[in-house]
Amino acid sequence: MSQQRLYPRRGEGPDIINLYALDGSIWGWRPIETAPKDGTFVLVAGHSGYTTTPLRAAVCRYLPEFRPLSPWQTHSNDSFTDGGPAPHLWM
């Protein structure tokens, strides 16, 4: 009995690193400046601080009381900037 693969192999399906559609628009991503600032959790993305991973994404909320210089708090109570620069996109 063959098992069904739950995840596509490399080269199959959409490329998660490529956020841009063929027409040059960004797929659902918006500038971080337009993200809600009311504590709502959203998906944010930004450059990674690691050479092997050019992009990273996390579920975060804007909480300036958490760290005033790094207000994007992840769902695990870390700062998004612990792993690199601040996010620049959200959805």
mmCIF file of C-alpha atoms in Angstrom, residues 12-61:
data_model
loop_
_atom_site.group_PDB
_atom_site.id
_atom_site.type_symbol
_atom_site.label_atom_id
_atom_site.label_comp_id
_atom_site.label_asym_id
_atom_site.label_seq_id
_atom_site.Cartn_x
_atom_site.Cartn_y
_atom_site.Cartn_z
ATOM 1 C CA GLU A 12 6.941 20.998 -6.715
ATOM 2 C CA GLY A 13 4.300 23.493 -5.711
ATOM 3 C CA PRO A 14 4.803 27.151 -4.762
ATOM 4 C CA ASP A 15 8.178 28.422 -3.631
ATOM 5 C CA ILE A 16 7.746 29.792 -0.096
ATOM 6 C CA ILE A 17 10.805 32.005 -0.496
ATOM 7 C CA ASN A 18 9.370 33.683 -3.592
ATOM 8 C CA LEU A 19 6.780 36.098 -2.217
ATOM 9 C CA TYR A 20 6.212 37.749 -5.573
ATOM 10 C CA ALA A 21 3.642 36.717 -8.137
ATOM 11 C CA LEU A 22 4.549 36.531 -11.811
ATOM 12 C CA ASP A 23 3.177 40.037 -12.402
ATOM 13 C CA GLY A 24 5.533 41.476 -9.746
ATOM 14 C CA SER A 25 2.897 42.034 -7.059
ATOM 15 C CA ILE A 26 3.327 40.550 -3.597
ATOM 16 C CA TRP A 27 0.928 37.677 -2.788
ATOM 17 C CA GLY A 28 -1.201 39.071 0.015
ATOM 18 C CA TRP A 29 1.739 40.671 1.816
ATOM 19 C CA ARG A 30 1.464 44.285 2.921
ATOM 20 C CA PRO A 31 3.999 46.792 4.236
ATOM 21 C CA ILE A 32 4.562 46.387 7.983
ATOM 22 C CA GLU A 33 3.607 50.039 8.533
ATOM 23 C CA THR A 34 -0.012 49.103 7.711
ATOM 24 C CA ALA A 35 -0.203 46.199 10.193
ATOM 25 C CA PRO A 36 -2.707 46.390 13.072
ATOM 26 C CA LYS A 37 -1.265 47.855 16.248
ATOM 27 C CA ASP A 38 -4.054 46.673 18.561
ATOM 28 C CA GLY A 39 -2.457 43.416 19.768
ATOM 29 C CA THR A 40 -3.966 41.249 17.003
ATOM 30 C CA PHE A 41 -1.740 38.344 15.993
ATOM 31 C CA VAL A 42 -0.711 38.461 12.324
ATOM 32 C CA LEU A 43 1.836 36.688 10.135
ATOM 33 C CA VAL A 44 4.942 38.839 9.685
ATOM 34 C CA ALA A 45 7.977 38.266 7.469
ATOM 35 C CA GLY A 46 11.414 39.751 7.241
ATOM 36 C CA HIS A 47 14.987 39.101 6.327
ATOM 37 C CA SER A 48 16.738 36.444 8.349
ATOM 38 C CA GLY A 49 19.882 36.958 10.336
ATOM 39 C CA TYR A 50 21.163 33.622 9.005
ATOM 40 C CA THR A 51 22.979 32.958 5.740
ATOM 41 C CA THR A 52 21.193 29.650 5.091
ATOM 42 C CA THR A 53 17.703 31.111 5.439
ATOM 43 C CA PRO A 54 17.134 34.367 3.551
ATOM 44 C CA LEU A 55 13.571 34.884 4.832
ATOM 45 C CA ARG A 56 11.712 34.051 7.997
ATOM 46 C CA ALA A 57 8.104 34.379 9.067
ATOM 47 C CA ALA A 58 6.375 34.219 12.437
ATOM 48 C CA VAL A 59 3.010 34.789 14.043
ATOM 49 C CA CYS A 60 3.405 38.047 15.980
ATOM 50 C CA ARG A 61 1.550 40.926 17.529
#
